[in-house]
PDB file of C-alpha atoms in Angstrom:
ATOM      1  CA  UNK A   1      17.174  78.447  69.025  1.00 59.00           C
ATOM      2  CA  UNK A   2      13.787  76.829  68.492  1.00 70.00           C
ATOM      3  CA  UNK A   3      13.137  76.414  64.761  1.00 69.00           C
ATOM      4  CA  UNK A   4       9.402  76.002  65.268  1.00 77.00           C
ATOM      5  CA  UNK A   5       9.316  79.344  67.038  1.00 79.00           C
ATOM      6  CA  UNK A   6      11.218  81.028  64.215  1.00 73.00           C
ATOM      7  CA  UNK A   7       8.913  79.513  61.627  1.00 73.00           C
ATOM      8  CA  UNK A   8       5.760  80.651  63.497  1.00 75.00           C
ATOM      9  CA  UNK A   9       7.121  84.167  63.900  1.00 76.00           C
ATOM     10  CA  UNK A  10       7.882  84.460  60.210  1.00 69.00           C
ATOM     11  CA  UNK A  11       4.540  83.017  59.238  1.00 70.00           C
ATOM     12  CA  UNK A  12       2.649  85.426  61.496  1.00 75.00           C
ATOM     13  CA  UNK A  13       4.651  88.362  60.222  1.00 70.00           C
ATOM     14  CA  UNK A  14       4.214  87.320  56.600  1.00 66.00           C
ATOM     15  CA  UNK A  15       0.477  86.810  56.777  1.00 68.00           C
ATOM     16  CA  UNK A  16      -0.072  90.015  58.764  1.00 67.00           C
ATOM     17  CA  UNK A  17       1.776  92.224  56.284  1.00 63.00           C
ATOM     18  CA  UNK A  18       0.674  90.280  53.190  1.00 62.00           C
ATOM     19  CA  UNK A  19       4.156  89.449  52.114  1.00 66.00           C
ATOM     20  CA  UNK A  20       4.512  86.927  49.315  1.00 75.00           C
ATOM     21  CA  UNK A  21       5.379  83.269  49.814  1.00 76.00           C
ATOM     22  CA  UNK A  22       8.640  83.759  47.899  1.00 79.00           C
ATOM     23  CA  UNK A  23       9.806  86.331  50.423  1.00 82.00           C
ATOM     24  CA  UNK A  24       8.936  84.030  53.304  1.00 82.00           C
ATOM     25  CA  UNK A  25      10.879  81.166  51.763  1.00 86.00           C
ATOM     26  CA  UNK A  26      13.855  83.457  51.184  1.00 89.00           C
ATOM     27  CA  UNK A  27      13.864  84.485  54.808  1.00 87.00           C
ATOM     28  CA  UNK A  28      13.472  80.932  56.018  1.00 89.00           C
ATOM     29  CA  UNK A  29      16.445  79.871  53.915  1.00 91.00           C
ATOM     30  CA  UNK A  30      18.514  82.791  55.235  1.00 91.00           C
ATOM     31  CA  UNK A  31      17.651  81.984  58.840  1.00 92.00           C
ATOM     32  CA  UNK A  32      18.239  78.267  58.417  1.00 92.00           C
ATOM     33  CA  UNK A  33      21.613  79.032  56.847  1.00 92.00           C
ATOM     34  CA  UNK A  34      22.521  81.334  59.689  1.00 91.00           C
ATOM     35  CA  UNK A  35      21.436  78.761  62.263  1.00 91.00           C
ATOM     36  CA  UNK A  36      23.443  75.969  60.621  1.00 91.00           C
ATOM     37  CA  UNK A  37      26.602  78.077  60.377  1.00 89.00           C
ATOM     38  CA  UNK A  38      26.198  79.224  63.975  1.00 89.00           C
ATOM     39  CA  UNK A  39      25.581  75.676  65.241  1.00 89.00           C
ATOM     40  CA  UNK A  40      28.630  74.152  63.548  1.00 88.00           C
ATOM     41  CA  UNK A  41      30.845  77.096  64.428  1.00 89.00           C
ATOM     42  CA  UNK A  42      29.910  76.773  68.125  1.00 86.00           C
ATOM     43  CA  UNK A  43      30.511  73.009  67.975  1.00 86.00           C
ATOM     44  CA  UNK A  44      33.944  73.581  66.381  1.00 88.00           C
ATOM     45  CA  UNK A  45      34.812  76.107  69.103  1.00 85.00           C
ATOM     46  CA  UNK A  46      33.841  73.657  71.850  1.00 86.00           C
ATOM     47  CA  UNK A  47      35.901  70.891  70.266  1.00 84.00           C
ATOM     48  CA  UNK A  48      38.907  73.194  69.941  1.00 88.00           C
ATOM     49  CA  UNK A  49      38.565  74.255  73.561  1.00 88.00           C
ATOM     50  CA  UNK A  50      38.449  70.592  74.654  1.00 87.00           C
ATOM     51  CA  UNK A  51      41.506  69.726  72.526  1.00 91.00           C
ATOM     52  CA  UNK A  52      43.447  72.639  74.008  1.00 92.00           C
ATOM     53  CA  UNK A  53      42.508  71.501  77.492  1.00 93.00           C
ATOM     54  CA  UNK A  54      43.611  67.936  76.765  1.00 93.00           C
ATOM     55  CA  UNK A  55      46.986  69.313  75.600  1.00 95.00           C
ATOM     56  CA  UNK A  56      47.236  71.165  78.886  1.00 96.00           C
ATOM     57  CA  UNK A  57      46.570  67.895  80.724  1.00 96.00           C
ATOM     58  CA  UNK A  58      49.326  66.204  78.718  1.00 96.00           C
ATOM     59  CA  UNK A  59      51.844  68.897  79.745  1.00 97.00           C
ATOM     60  CA  UNK A  60      50.718  68.700  83.345  1.00 97.00           C
ATOM     61  CA  UNK A  61      50.976  64.902  83.390  1.00 97.00           C
ATOM     62  CA  UNK A  62      54.497  65.055  81.923  1.00 97.00           C
ATOM     63  CA  UNK A  63      55.478  67.612  84.552  1.00 97.00           C
ATOM     64  CA  UNK A  64      54.066  65.434  87.331  1.00 98.00           C
ATOM     65  CA  UNK A  65      55.901  62.357  86.048  1.00 98.00           C
ATOM     66  CA  UNK A  66      59.174  64.323  85.902  1.00 97.00           C
ATOM     67  CA  UNK A  67      58.676  65.477  89.499  1.00 97.00           C
ATOM     68  CA  UNK A  68      57.939  61.924  90.573  1.00 98.00           C
ATOM     69  CA  UNK A  69      61.018  60.529  88.835  1.00 98.00           C
ATOM     70  CA  UNK A  70      63.187  63.270  90.358  1.00 97.00           C
ATOM     71  CA  UNK A  71      61.735  62.388  93.777  1.00 98.00           C
ATOM     72  CA  UNK A  72      62.382  58.657  93.495  1.00 98.00           C
ATOM     73  CA  UNK A  73      65.877  59.047  92.029  1.00 98.00           C
ATOM     74  CA  UNK A  74      66.963  61.591  94.660  1.00 97.00           C
ATOM     75  CA  UNK A  75      69.481  60.549  97.299  1.00 96.00           C
ATOM     76  CA  UNK A  76      67.099  61.028 100.201  1.00 96.00           C
ATOM     77  CA  UNK A  77      63.438  61.521 101.061  1.00 96.00           C
ATOM     78  CA  UNK A  78      62.150  65.000 100.239  1.00 96.00           C
ATOM     79  CA  UNK A  79      58.995  65.755 102.235  1.00 95.00           C
ATOM     80  CA  UNK A  80      58.344  69.097 100.549  1.00 96.00           C
ATOM     81  CA  UNK A  81      58.379  67.426  97.164  1.00 96.00           C
ATOM     82  CA  UNK A  82      55.982  64.771  98.464  1.00 97.00           C
ATOM     83  CA  UNK A  83      53.415  67.478  99.186  1.00 95.00           C
ATOM     84  CA  UNK A  84      53.908  69.055  95.776  1.00 96.00           C
ATOM     85  CA  UNK A  85      53.465  65.691  94.061  1.00 97.00           C
ATOM     86  CA  UNK A  86      50.290  64.877  96.017  1.00 97.00           C
ATOM     87  CA  UNK A  87      48.802  68.277  95.214  1.00 96.00           C
ATOM     88  CA  UNK A  88      49.613  67.804  91.540  1.00 97.00           C
ATOM     89  CA  UNK A  89      48.017  64.348  91.493  1.00 97.00           C
ATOM     90  CA  UNK A  90      44.897  65.820  93.081  1.00 95.00           C
ATOM     91  CA  UNK A  91      44.820  68.661  90.563  1.00 95.00           C
ATOM     92  CA  UNK A  92      45.337  66.279  87.655  1.00 96.00           C
ATOM     93  CA  UNK A  93      42.396  64.226  88.850  1.00 94.00           C
ATOM     94  CA  UNK A  94      40.135  67.281  88.835  1.00 93.00           C
ATOM     95  CA  UNK A  95      41.450  68.333  85.427  1.00 94.00           C
ATOM     96  CA  UNK A  96      40.534  64.884  84.095  1.00 94.00           C
ATOM     97  CA  UNK A  97      37.046  65.173  85.571  1.00 91.00           C
ATOM     98  CA  UNK A  98      36.545  68.543  83.902  1.00 92.00           C
ATOM     99  CA  UNK A  99      37.875  67.249  80.585  1.00 91.00           C
ATOM    100  CA  UNK A 100      35.458  64.322  80.809  1.00 89.00           C
ATOM    101  CA  UNK A 101      32.572  66.776  81.057  1.00 88.00           C
ATOM    102  CA  UNK A 102      33.930  68.863  78.181  1.00 86.00           C
ATOM    103  CA  UNK A 103      34.284  65.903  75.857  1.00 85.00           C
ATOM    104  CA  UNK A 104      31.209  63.963  77.073  1.00 78.00           C
ATOM    105  CA  UNK A 105      33.242  60.775  76.856  1.00 79.00           C
ATOM    106  CA  UNK A 106      32.371  57.858  79.107  1.00 76.00           C
ATOM    107  CA  UNK A 107      35.660  55.948  79.022  1.00 76.00           C
ATOM    108  CA  UNK A 108      37.890  58.635  80.395  1.00 75.00           C
ATOM    109  CA  UNK A 109      41.231  57.834  82.029  1.00 77.00           C
ATOM    110  CA  UNK A 110      41.551  58.089  85.787  1.00 80.00           C
ATOM    111  CA  UNK A 111      44.588  59.195  87.703  1.00 92.00           C
ATOM    112  CA  UNK A 112      44.456  56.064  89.894  1.00 94.00           C
ATOM    113  CA  UNK A 113      47.130  53.964  88.204  1.00 95.00           C
ATOM    114  CA  UNK A 114      49.542  56.867  87.843  1.00 96.00           C
ATOM    115  CA  UNK A 115      49.043  57.736  91.527  1.00 97.00           C
ATOM    116  CA  UNK A 116      49.722  54.118  92.482  1.00 97.00           C
ATOM    117  CA  UNK A 117      52.896  53.986  90.408  1.00 97.00           C
ATOM    118  CA  UNK A 118      54.210  57.112  92.148  1.00 98.00           C
ATOM    119  CA  UNK A 119      52.965  56.774  95.725  1.00 98.00           C
ATOM    120  CA  UNK A 120      52.362  53.129  96.606  1.00 97.00           C
ATOM    121  CA  UNK A 121      55.961  52.207  97.360  1.00 96.00           C
ATOM    122  CA  UNK A 122      59.028  54.213  98.364  1.00 97.00           C
ATOM    123  CA  UNK A 123      56.882  57.321  98.933  1.00 97.00           C
ATOM    124  CA  UNK A 124      56.318  59.142 102.225  1.00 97.00           C
ATOM    125  CA  UNK A 125      58.448  56.572 103.985  1.00 96.00           C
ATOM    126  CA  UNK A 126      61.493  56.743 106.195  1.00 95.00           C
ATOM    127  CA  UNK A 127      62.716  53.613 104.458  1.00 95.00           C
ATOM    128  CA  UNK A 128      63.130  55.661 101.271  1.00 97.00           C
ATOM    129  CA  UNK A 129      65.675  54.212  98.853  1.00 97.00           C
ATOM    130  CA  UNK A 130      67.200  56.022  95.892  1.00 97.00           C
ATOM    131  CA  UNK A 131      65.900  54.362  92.725  1.00 97.00           C
ATOM    132  CA  UNK A 132      67.883  53.509  89.631  1.00 95.00           C
ATOM    133  CA  UNK A 133      66.821  55.508  86.535  1.00 93.00           C
ATOM    134  CA  UNK A 134      65.764  52.210  84.947  1.00 93.00           C
ATOM    135  CA  UNK A 135      64.371  50.695  88.119  1.00 95.00           C
ATOM    136  CA  UNK A 136      60.915  49.140  88.402  1.00 96.00           C
ATOM    137  CA  UNK A 137      59.274  52.173  90.066  1.00 97.00           C
ATOM    138  CA  UNK A 138      60.601  54.591  87.450  1.00 98.00           C
ATOM    139  CA  UNK A 139      59.588  52.349  84.553  1.00 98.00           C
ATOM    140  CA  UNK A 140      56.152  51.956  86.088  1.00 97.00           C
ATOM    141  CA  UNK A 141      55.714  55.741  86.374  1.00 98.00           C
ATOM    142  CA  UNK A 142      56.727  56.184  82.727  1.00 97.00           C
ATOM    143  CA  UNK A 143      54.380  53.376  81.650  1.00 97.00           C
ATOM    144  CA  UNK A 144      51.384  54.833  83.512  1.00 96.00           C
ATOM    145  CA  UNK A 145      52.150  58.352  82.311  1.00 97.00           C
ATOM    146  CA  UNK A 146      52.205  57.138  78.696  1.00 96.00           C
ATOM    147  CA  UNK A 147      49.065  55.083  79.220  1.00 94.00           C
ATOM    148  CA  UNK A 148      47.149  58.037  80.630  1.00 95.00           C
ATOM    149  CA  UNK A 149      48.229  60.348  77.800  1.00 94.00           C
ATOM    150  CA  UNK A 150      47.442  57.686  75.185  1.00 92.00           C
ATOM    151  CA  UNK A 151      43.906  57.184  76.472  1.00 89.00           C
ATOM    152  CA  UNK A 152      43.234  60.927  76.470  1.00 86.00           C
ATOM    153  CA  UNK A 153      43.018  61.046  72.676  1.00 83.00           C
TER     154      UNK A 153
ATOM    155  CA  UNK B   1      24.821  57.878 109.803  1.00 85.00           C
ATOM    156  CA  UNK B   2      27.863  59.405 111.483  1.00 93.00           C
ATOM    157  CA  UNK B   3      30.481  61.003 109.244  1.00 95.00           C
ATOM    158  CA  UNK B   4      34.206  61.016 109.831  1.00 96.00           C
ATOM    159  CA  UNK B   5      36.022  63.638 107.849  1.00 97.00           C
ATOM    160  CA  UNK B   6      39.684  62.770 107.414  1.00 97.00           C
ATOM    161  CA  UNK B   7      40.523  66.458 106.899  1.00 97.00           C
ATOM    162  CA  UNK B   8      38.597  67.697 109.930  1.00 97.00           C
ATOM    163  CA  UNK B   9      38.985  64.797 112.364  1.00 97.00           C
ATOM    164  CA  UNK B  10      42.449  63.524 111.454  1.00 97.00           C
ATOM    165  CA  UNK B  11      44.643  65.752 109.272  1.00 97.00           C
ATOM    166  CA  UNK B  12      44.644  67.662 106.026  1.00 96.00           C
ATOM    167  CA  UNK B  13      48.065  66.080 105.425  1.00 95.00           C
ATOM    168  CA  UNK B  14      47.472  62.357 105.813  1.00 96.00           C
ATOM    169  CA  UNK B  15      50.504  60.455 104.606  1.00 95.00           C
ATOM    170  CA  UNK B  16      52.785  57.510 105.004  1.00 96.00           C
ATOM    171  CA  UNK B  17      52.083  53.870 105.611  1.00 96.00           C
ATOM    172  CA  UNK B  18      53.261  53.232 109.156  1.00 96.00           C
ATOM    173  CA  UNK B  19      53.741  55.469 112.182  1.00 96.00           C
ATOM    174  CA  UNK B  20      57.493  55.772 111.596  1.00 96.00           C
ATOM    175  CA  UNK B  21      56.778  57.407 108.217  1.00 95.00           C
ATOM    176  CA  UNK B  22      55.007  60.454 109.598  1.00 93.00           C
ATOM    177  CA  UNK B  23      52.594  61.828 112.184  1.00 95.00           C
ATOM    178  CA  UNK B  24      49.412  61.081 110.186  1.00 97.00           C
ATOM    179  CA  UNK B  25      50.022  57.661 108.697  1.00 97.00           C
ATOM    180  CA  UNK B  26      47.550  55.113 107.388  1.00 97.00           C
ATOM    181  CA  UNK B  27      48.371  52.845 110.311  1.00 97.00           C
ATOM    182  CA  UNK B  28      47.496  55.569 112.829  1.00 98.00           C
ATOM    183  CA  UNK B  29      44.245  56.411 111.042  1.00 97.00           C
ATOM    184  CA  UNK B  30      43.306  52.749 110.967  1.00 97.00           C
ATOM    185  CA  UNK B  31      44.007  52.290 114.677  1.00 97.00           C
ATOM    186  CA  UNK B  32      42.450  55.566 115.859  1.00 96.00           C
ATOM    187  CA  UNK B  33      39.331  55.618 113.720  1.00 96.00           C
ATOM    188  CA  UNK B  34      38.630  52.516 111.652  1.00 97.00           C
ATOM    189  CA  UNK B  35      39.236  49.682 114.097  1.00 97.00           C
ATOM    190  CA  UNK B  36      37.108  51.209 116.909  1.00 96.00           C
ATOM    191  CA  UNK B  37      34.220  51.539 114.437  1.00 95.00           C
ATOM    192  CA  UNK B  38      34.558  47.903 113.406  1.00 95.00           C
ATOM    193  CA  UNK B  39      34.737  46.801 117.036  1.00 93.00           C
ATOM    194  CA  UNK B  40      31.567  48.756 117.861  1.00 91.00           C
ATOM    195  CA  UNK B  41      29.844  47.349 114.751  1.00 89.00           C
ATOM    196  CA  UNK B  42      28.921  50.882 113.724  1.00 91.00           C
ATOM    197  CA  UNK B  43      28.321  52.258 110.241  1.00 94.00           C
ATOM    198  CA  UNK B  44      29.981  55.508 109.239  1.00 97.00           C
ATOM    199  CA  UNK B  45      30.626  57.635 106.203  1.00 97.00           C
ATOM    200  CA  UNK B  46      34.289  58.342 105.593  1.00 97.00           C
ATOM    201  CA  UNK B  47      34.567  61.764 103.995  1.00 97.00           C
ATOM    202  CA  UNK B  48      37.768  61.874 101.965  1.00 97.00           C
ATOM    203  CA  UNK B  49      37.479  65.471 100.744  1.00 97.00           C
ATOM    204  CA  UNK B  50      39.404  68.462 102.042  1.00 96.00           C
ATOM    205  CA  UNK B  51      42.883  66.998 102.405  1.00 96.00           C
ATOM    206  CA  UNK B  52      45.975  67.946 100.398  1.00 94.00           C
ATOM    207  CA  UNK B  53      45.798  64.613  98.604  1.00 95.00           C
ATOM    208  CA  UNK B  54      46.385  60.958  99.375  1.00 96.00           C
ATOM    209  CA  UNK B  55      49.324  58.728  98.777  1.00 96.00           C
ATOM    210  CA  UNK B  56      48.467  55.164  97.817  1.00 97.00           C
ATOM    211  CA  UNK B  57      50.578  53.805 100.684  1.00 97.00           C
ATOM    212  CA  UNK B  58      48.331  55.625 103.183  1.00 97.00           C
ATOM    213  CA  UNK B  59      45.160  54.277 101.548  1.00 97.00           C
ATOM    214  CA  UNK B  60      46.509  50.748 101.257  1.00 97.00           C
ATOM    215  CA  UNK B  61      47.635  50.542 104.872  1.00 97.00           C
ATOM    216  CA  UNK B  62      44.497  52.138 106.306  1.00 97.00           C
ATOM    217  CA  UNK B  63      41.958  50.047 104.398  1.00 97.00           C
ATOM    218  CA  UNK B  64      43.808  47.035 103.007  1.00 97.00           C
ATOM    219  CA  UNK B  65      45.480  46.800 106.407  1.00 97.00           C
ATOM    220  CA  UNK B  66      42.124  46.086 108.046  1.00 97.00           C
ATOM    221  CA  UNK B  67      41.964  42.775 106.182  1.00 97.00           C
ATOM    222  CA  UNK B  68      45.490  41.898 107.314  1.00 96.00           C
ATOM    223  CA  UNK B  69      44.382  42.694 110.866  1.00 95.00           C
ATOM    224  CA  UNK B  70      41.704  40.033 110.533  1.00 95.00           C
ATOM    225  CA  UNK B  71      38.552  41.997 109.729  1.00 95.00           C
ATOM    226  CA  UNK B  72      36.411  40.411 107.016  1.00 95.00           C
ATOM    227  CA  UNK B  73      35.794  42.257 103.765  1.00 95.00           C
ATOM    228  CA  UNK B  74      32.012  42.028 104.216  1.00 95.00           C
ATOM    229  CA  UNK B  75      32.181  43.773 107.594  1.00 95.00           C
ATOM    230  CA  UNK B  76      34.460  46.505 106.235  1.00 96.00           C
ATOM    231  CA  UNK B  77      32.164  47.162 103.295  1.00 96.00           C
ATOM    232  CA  UNK B  78      29.120  47.234 105.594  1.00 95.00           C
ATOM    233  CA  UNK B  79      30.697  49.547 108.150  1.00 96.00           C
ATOM    234  CA  UNK B  80      32.224  52.097 105.798  1.00 97.00           C
ATOM    235  CA  UNK B  81      30.676  54.169 103.049  1.00 97.00           C
ATOM    236  CA  UNK B  82      32.983  56.521 101.231  1.00 97.00           C
ATOM    237  CA  UNK B  83      32.359  60.068 100.100  1.00 97.00           C
ATOM    238  CA  UNK B  84      34.716  61.906  97.773  1.00 96.00           C
ATOM    239  CA  UNK B  85      34.555  64.333  94.894  1.00 94.00           C
ATOM    240  CA  UNK B  86      37.336  62.217  93.367  1.00 92.00           C
ATOM    241  CA  UNK B  87      35.914  58.812  92.450  1.00 91.00           C
ATOM    242  CA  UNK B  88      39.402  57.467  91.698  1.00 92.00           C
ATOM    243  CA  UNK B  89      40.226  57.495  95.432  1.00 95.00           C
ATOM    244  CA  UNK B  90      37.167  55.426  96.320  1.00 96.00           C
ATOM    245  CA  UNK B  91      37.952  52.996  93.502  1.00 94.00           C
ATOM    246  CA  UNK B  92      41.500  52.668  94.758  1.00 95.00           C
ATOM    247  CA  UNK B  93      40.387  51.957  98.344  1.00 97.00           C
ATOM    248  CA  UNK B  94      38.009  49.249  97.108  1.00 96.00           C
ATOM    249  CA  UNK B  95      40.816  47.795  95.022  1.00 96.00           C
ATOM    250  CA  UNK B  96      43.080  47.522  98.102  1.00 97.00           C
ATOM    251  CA  UNK B  97      40.343  45.906 100.172  1.00 97.00           C
ATOM    252  CA  UNK B  98      39.692  43.391  97.375  1.00 96.00           C
ATOM    253  CA  UNK B  99      43.376  42.647  96.818  1.00 96.00           C
ATOM    254  CA  UNK B 100      44.095  42.167 100.522  1.00 96.00           C
ATOM    255  CA  UNK B 101      41.030  39.928 100.872  1.00 95.00           C
ATOM    256  CA  UNK B 102      42.191  37.768  97.943  1.00 92.00           C
ATOM    257  CA  UNK B 103      45.680  37.501  99.401  1.00 90.00           C
ATOM    258  CA  UNK B 104      44.300  36.523 102.805  1.00 85.00           C
ATOM    259  CA  UNK B 105      42.280  33.630 101.364  1.00 80.00           C
ATOM    260  CA  UNK B 106      45.279  32.140  99.561  1.00 69.00           C
TER     261      UNK B 106
END
């Protein structure tokens, strides 16, 4: 709300009805107090909403990483799971874009490195090989998952 | 400038590196769409939106693969402009072109 507008309205009203200066000051203080409380309360709500959304992104990222690890450690290529993983990566990317707008941060993590760790090798290939739970691809997925989550906060 | 939409002109399920990996691989996209454009010295916009996502192996083979096929980075960057609502995909493509170009000069 425009403070100048409020002030002018009060002043006009006060002078028109010959109300004393004390009354005007009282009302100005009341309105300023209301405005301040409202402003900080709205800011707090927005910050809470952004934090909740970031938590949602964390859960989603963990879920995606678990899917990816299950895919790479499976005995054979699973084409249905490939589609699910790609859709989740795409969704995560849009969630990150939305979160960037909500937080107004410039240095926001991108899904690129996590996508690379999951889909650059041994993905959507007929030369699929079952990965060891501590193999390079799995460790890379875990590393990029942790990195993304770390940079969110 | 002409626009090629991967979703509309190729597939909404692009995936895999080479043809043996699937029907809409990066290799096939490169051969069907990208190489003819480079040969004709045309300039096109590649619209990346509308698919069900991209695997990095598809992106690397389609765009990094152009360098391995002998096309210079400068020509690739002149011929193709990318459009996507997901900037991370464009960044990744540029990364693969850069990396392949560096490897080819070694």
